[in-house]
Amino acid sequence: MVGKDTMTKTNGSIIQVSGLKKYFPIGRTLLGKPKNFAHAVDDVSFTIKQGETLGLVGESGSGKTTIGRLLVRLEKPTAGSMLFEGKDISLLKKRELKPFRGGIQMVFQDPYSSLNPRMKAGDLVSEPFIIYRKGNRVEIKEKVEKLFDAVGLRKEQIDRYSHEFSGGQRQRIGIARALALNPRLIIADEPVSALDVSVQAQVLNLLAELQDEFDLSFLFIAHDISVVAHVSHRIAVMYLGKLMEVAETKELIRHPRHPYTESLMNAVPIPNPKLRRDKHDVPQGDIPSPINPPSGCRFRTRCPHAFDRCAKEIPLLREIESKHAVACHLFDKEMEDA
């Protein structure tokens, strides 16, 4: 299967991100002013529709996790807006965050460190109900049992501690906890990267089933484009704080247009040892520092097609085909040469 059906249940956007930036200060002067900034997220815009999964893919250090943390307001943006169901959550003050966070939840990467080892599994899942005062003890117990069943765990496991579960089971507990407050959007930050390959497919299939059952929207963050393609309606490719390409999953996998997307596709291992790719088909060198990113196109220092304009001008993310946007000067050059 290459990607999910691109038809979503409604045409409405549950979240609209526009011009999002996050700069982290690096070092301080004697007067307390930052000496420099790390450009973790730099002018990013996208939307997620109701019932849709948007995959966000890129190498480590591209800013993917920072976007996830911004959307749940674990970090405050430097600039830009994030409209969740029409309300700009970037402007929310600390006391306003609690009611908002019921609508957006996060599933973290490492199921071993994201769960409190001193708490029983049932207590971990019931904690959101208690914090938000959603029912009495009997009602909460019934809700926890239903959530355990929904994520494929047994009621008898409710009184066990997290160390008694496998990695895949721990991630199911994390998913159940995220579902407790009936969120509309879930940020899944590398939810299967810490799991065995044999377990990854089970968790991915579970997320797809839960999406249909609870009418959820997902931002699915990962570095493996093949994993993202399995669960996403659309894919956004990110590099060094900027979006390089956004398209529907089937279109992007079959016809990647940005050189960086092509290199990510070529980096996926080939199961046939007799087939070898040319070394120039995969990204060469390391991702540059976000403290001092390259001028112009962020990818130009590793791009085999870079030319003079790439160093002078930042390419805009624009639609080159229906529902297929790319940030690359090559397409302007093709039009000029035509």
PDB file of N, CA, C and O in Angstrom, residues 56-62 64-65 106-111 171 187-195 200 203-204 207 219-225 227-228:
ATOM      1  N   LEU A  56       5.078  14.487   8.103  1.00  0.00           N
ATOM      2  CA  LEU A  56       6.161  15.466   8.088  1.00  0.00           C
ATOM      3  C   LEU A  56       7.473  14.696   8.170  1.00  0.00           C
ATOM      4  O   LEU A  56       7.763  14.034   9.175  1.00  0.00           O
ATOM      5  N   VAL A  57       8.257  14.754   7.102  1.00  0.00           N
ATOM      6  CA  VAL A  57       9.440  13.909   7.000  1.00  0.00           C
ATOM      7  C   VAL A  57      10.680  14.751   6.719  1.00  0.00           C
ATOM      8  O   VAL A  57      10.613  15.804   6.078  1.00  0.00           O
ATOM      9  N   GLY A  58      11.818  14.276   7.213  1.00  0.00           N
ATOM     10  CA  GLY A  58      13.084  14.964   6.999  1.00  0.00           C
ATOM     11  C   GLY A  58      14.150  14.358   7.888  1.00  0.00           C
ATOM     12  O   GLY A  58      13.861  13.571   8.797  1.00  0.00           O
ATOM     13  N   GLU A  59      15.397  14.724   7.640  1.00  0.00           N
ATOM     14  CA  GLU A  59      16.503  14.219   8.446  1.00  0.00           C
ATOM     15  C   GLU A  59      16.473  14.801   9.852  1.00  0.00           C
ATOM     16  O   GLU A  59      15.771  15.788  10.121  1.00  0.00           O
ATOM     17  N   SER A  60      17.231  14.201  10.753  1.00  0.00           N
ATOM     18  CA  SER A  60      17.379  14.747  12.100  1.00  0.00           C
ATOM     19  C   SER A  60      17.949  16.163  12.009  1.00  0.00           C
ATOM     20  O   SER A  60      18.877  16.414  11.244  1.00  0.00           O
ATOM     21  N   GLY A  61      17.383  17.073  12.778  1.00  0.00           N
ATOM     22  CA  GLY A  61      17.828  18.458  12.753  1.00  0.00           C
ATOM     23  C   GLY A  61      17.076  19.325  11.771  1.00  0.00           C
ATOM     24  O   GLY A  61      17.405  20.505  11.602  1.00  0.00           O
ATOM     25  N   SER A  62      16.039  18.770  11.132  1.00  0.00           N
ATOM     26  CA  SER A  62      15.295  19.562  10.143  1.00  0.00           C
ATOM     27  C   SER A  62      14.232  20.451  10.772  1.00  0.00           C
ATOM     28  O   SER A  62      13.719  21.354  10.122  1.00  0.00           O
ATOM     29  N   LYS A  64      11.410  19.088  12.548  1.00  0.00           N
ATOM     30  CA  LYS A  64      10.129  18.384  12.596  1.00  0.00           C
ATOM     31  C   LYS A  64       9.552  18.342  14.018  1.00  0.00           C
ATOM     32  O   LYS A  64       8.397  18.716  14.238  1.00  0.00           O
ATOM     33  N   THR A  65      10.363  17.885  14.959  1.00  0.00           N
ATOM     34  CA  THR A  65       9.889  17.762  16.338  1.00  0.00           C
ATOM     35  C   THR A  65       9.557  19.123  16.924  1.00  0.00           C
ATOM     36  O   THR A  65       8.596  19.254  17.702  1.00  0.00           O
ATOM     37  N   MET A 106      -0.313  14.608  22.165  1.00  0.00           N
ATOM     38  CA  MET A 106       0.942  14.192  21.537  1.00  0.00           C
ATOM     39  C   MET A 106       1.300  12.769  21.956  1.00  0.00           C
ATOM     40  O   MET A 106       1.156  12.405  23.130  1.00  0.00           O
ATOM     41  N   VAL A 107       1.741  11.970  20.995  1.00  0.00           N
ATOM     42  CA  VAL A 107       2.304  10.654  21.260  1.00  0.00           C
ATOM     43  C   VAL A 107       3.802  10.768  21.026  1.00  0.00           C
ATOM     44  O   VAL A 107       4.240  11.137  19.936  1.00  0.00           O
ATOM     45  N   PHE A 108       4.593  10.446  22.051  1.00  0.00           N
ATOM     46  CA  PHE A 108       6.020  10.700  22.000  1.00  0.00           C
ATOM     47  C   PHE A 108       6.789   9.525  21.393  1.00  0.00           C
ATOM     48  O   PHE A 108       6.280   8.412  21.267  1.00  0.00           O
ATOM     49  N   GLN A 109       8.032   9.788  21.066  1.00  0.00           N
ATOM     50  CA  GLN A 109       8.867   8.829  20.346  1.00  0.00           C
ATOM     51  C   GLN A 109       9.219   7.600  21.174  1.00  0.00           C
ATOM     52  O   GLN A 109       9.075   6.471  20.711  1.00  0.00           O
ATOM     53  N   ASP A 110       9.673   7.813  22.389  1.00  0.00           N
ATOM     54  CA  ASP A 110      10.237   6.712  23.183  1.00  0.00           C
ATOM     55  C   ASP A 110       9.234   6.237  24.235  1.00  0.00           C
ATOM     56  O   ASP A 110       9.015   6.918  25.246  1.00  0.00           O
ATOM     57  N   PRO A 111       8.601   5.094  24.031  1.00  0.00           N
ATOM     58  CA  PRO A 111       7.630   4.604  25.022  1.00  0.00           C
ATOM     59  C   PRO A 111       8.277   4.180  26.337  1.00  0.00           C
ATOM     60  O   PRO A 111       7.586   3.980  27.322  1.00  0.00           O
ATOM     61  N   GLN A 171       3.781   1.732  23.927  1.00  0.00           N
ATOM     62  CA  GLN A 171       3.323   2.774  23.007  1.00  0.00           C
ATOM     63  C   GLN A 171       1.796   2.782  22.913  1.00  0.00           C
ATOM     64  O   GLN A 171       1.187   3.846  22.765  1.00  0.00           O
ATOM     65  N   ILE A 187      -0.504  14.748  17.553  1.00  0.00           N
ATOM     66  CA  ILE A 187       0.844  14.900  17.025  1.00  0.00           C
ATOM     67  C   ILE A 187       1.603  13.623  17.365  1.00  0.00           C
ATOM     68  O   ILE A 187       1.871  13.345  18.538  1.00  0.00           O
ATOM     69  N   ALA A 188       1.925  12.824  16.371  1.00  0.00           N
ATOM     70  CA  ALA A 188       2.654  11.571  16.577  1.00  0.00           C
ATOM     71  C   ALA A 188       4.112  11.807  16.187  1.00  0.00           C
ATOM     72  O   ALA A 188       4.450  11.872  15.009  1.00  0.00           O
ATOM     73  N   ASP A 189       4.974  11.948  17.187  1.00  0.00           N
ATOM     74  CA  ASP A 189       6.379  12.288  16.961  1.00  0.00           C
ATOM     75  C   ASP A 189       7.224  11.015  16.943  1.00  0.00           C
ATOM     76  O   ASP A 189       7.552  10.464  17.993  1.00  0.00           O
ATOM     77  N   GLU A 190       7.555  10.534  15.756  1.00  0.00           N
ATOM     78  CA  GLU A 190       8.351   9.314  15.592  1.00  0.00           C
ATOM     79  C   GLU A 190       7.788   8.172  16.458  1.00  0.00           C
ATOM     80  O   GLU A 190       8.524   7.539  17.229  1.00  0.00           O
ATOM     81  N   PRO A 191       6.492   7.859  16.347  1.00  0.00           N
ATOM     82  CA  PRO A 191       5.877   6.920  17.287  1.00  0.00           C
ATOM     83  C   PRO A 191       6.327   5.481  17.144  1.00  0.00           C
ATOM     84  O   PRO A 191       6.063   4.669  18.039  1.00  0.00           O
ATOM     85  N   VAL A 192       6.995   5.127  16.040  1.00  0.00           N
ATOM     86  CA  VAL A 192       7.403   3.723  15.862  1.00  0.00           C
ATOM     87  C   VAL A 192       8.910   3.558  15.702  1.00  0.00           C
ATOM     88  O   VAL A 192       9.393   2.438  15.560  1.00  0.00           O
ATOM     89  N   SER A 193       9.671   4.636  15.740  1.00  0.00           N
ATOM     90  CA  SER A 193      11.107   4.541  15.462  1.00  0.00           C
ATOM     91  C   SER A 193      11.861   3.764  16.538  1.00  0.00           C
ATOM     92  O   SER A 193      12.931   3.212  16.281  1.00  0.00           O
ATOM     93  N   ALA A 194      11.342   3.727  17.777  1.00  0.00           N
ATOM     94  CA  ALA A 194      12.018   3.022  18.863  1.00  0.00           C
ATOM     95  C   ALA A 194      11.539   1.574  18.993  1.00  0.00           C
ATOM     96  O   ALA A 194      11.966   0.869  19.911  1.00  0.00           O
ATOM     97  N   LEU A 195      10.671   1.135  18.068  1.00  0.00           N
ATOM     98  CA  LEU A 195      10.091  -0.202  18.160  1.00  0.00           C
ATOM     99  C   LEU A 195      10.737  -1.154  17.169  1.00  0.00           C
ATOM    100  O   LEU A 195      11.290  -0.730  16.149  1.00  0.00           O
ATOM    101  N   GLN A 200       6.293  -2.385  14.423  1.00  0.00           N
ATOM    102  CA  GLN A 200       5.957  -1.094  13.823  1.00  0.00           C
ATOM    103  C   GLN A 200       4.666  -1.147  13.020  1.00  0.00           C
ATOM    104  O   GLN A 200       3.805  -0.264  13.156  1.00  0.00           O
ATOM    105  N   VAL A 203       1.483  -1.087  15.166  1.00  0.00           N
ATOM    106  CA  VAL A 203       1.158   0.219  15.730  1.00  0.00           C
ATOM    107  C   VAL A 203       0.628   1.158  14.638  1.00  0.00           C
ATOM    108  O   VAL A 203      -0.330   1.909  14.855  1.00  0.00           O
ATOM    109  N   LEU A 204       1.228   1.104  13.456  1.00  0.00           N
ATOM    110  CA  LEU A 204       0.757   1.942  12.352  1.00  0.00           C
ATOM    111  C   LEU A 204      -0.675   1.579  11.959  1.00  0.00           C
ATOM    112  O   LEU A 204      -1.505   2.462  11.724  1.00  0.00           O
ATOM    113  N   LEU A 207      -3.078   2.981  14.562  1.00  0.00           N
ATOM    114  CA  LEU A 207      -3.337   4.416  14.403  1.00  0.00           C
ATOM    115  C   LEU A 207      -4.348   4.668  13.287  1.00  0.00           C
ATOM    116  O   LEU A 207      -5.224   5.533  13.420  1.00  0.00           O
ATOM    117  N   LEU A 219      -0.758  14.731  12.721  1.00  0.00           N
ATOM    118  CA  LEU A 219       0.506  15.177  12.153  1.00  0.00           C
ATOM    119  C   LEU A 219       1.489  14.081  12.501  1.00  0.00           C
ATOM    120  O   LEU A 219       1.839  13.889  13.672  1.00  0.00           O
ATOM    121  N   PHE A 220       1.914  13.318  11.490  1.00  0.00           N
ATOM    122  CA  PHE A 220       2.769  12.150  11.715  1.00  0.00           C
ATOM    123  C   PHE A 220       4.199  12.522  11.356  1.00  0.00           C
ATOM    124  O   PHE A 220       4.520  12.727  10.183  1.00  0.00           O
ATOM    125  N   ILE A 221       5.057  12.607  12.362  1.00  0.00           N
ATOM    126  CA  ILE A 221       6.442  13.051  12.193  1.00  0.00           C
ATOM    127  C   ILE A 221       7.367  11.834  12.151  1.00  0.00           C
ATOM    128  O   ILE A 221       7.293  10.960  13.014  1.00  0.00           O
ATOM    129  N   ALA A 222       8.236  11.773  11.152  1.00  0.00           N
ATOM    130  CA  ALA A 222       9.188  10.661  11.053  1.00  0.00           C
ATOM    131  C   ALA A 222      10.330  11.044  10.119  1.00  0.00           C
ATOM    132  O   ALA A 222      10.218  11.976   9.324  1.00  0.00           O
ATOM    133  N   HIS A 223      11.437  10.304  10.224  1.00  0.00           N
ATOM    134  CA  HIS A 223      12.559  10.512   9.311  1.00  0.00           C
ATOM    135  C   HIS A 223      12.551   9.503   8.177  1.00  0.00           C
ATOM    136  O   HIS A 223      13.263   9.669   7.183  1.00  0.00           O
ATOM    137  N   ASP A 224      11.744   8.456   8.304  1.00  0.00           N
ATOM    138  CA  ASP A 224      11.667   7.383   7.308  1.00  0.00           C
ATOM    139  C   ASP A 224      10.486   7.649   6.378  1.00  0.00           C
ATOM    140  O   ASP A 224       9.331   7.516   6.774  1.00  0.00           O
ATOM    141  N   ILE A 225      10.768   8.015   5.137  1.00  0.00           N
ATOM    142  CA  ILE A 225       9.703   8.380   4.221  1.00  0.00           C
ATOM    143  C   ILE A 225       8.819   7.190   3.854  1.00  0.00           C
ATOM    144  O   ILE A 225       7.636   7.355   3.541  1.00  0.00           O
ATOM    145  N   VAL A 227       7.825   4.854   5.970  1.00  0.00           N
ATOM    146  CA  VAL A 227       6.859   4.739   7.064  1.00  0.00           C
ATOM    147  C   VAL A 227       5.789   5.813   6.924  1.00  0.00           C
ATOM    148  O   VAL A 227       4.588   5.546   7.067  1.00  0.00           O
ATOM    149  N   VAL A 228       6.208   7.041   6.645  1.00  0.00           N
ATOM    150  CA  VAL A 228       5.262   8.147   6.484  1.00  0.00           C
ATOM    151  C   VAL A 228       4.286   7.867   5.343  1.00  0.00           C
ATOM    152  O   VAL A 228       3.090   8.130   5.443  1.00  0.00           O
TER     153      VAL A 228
END
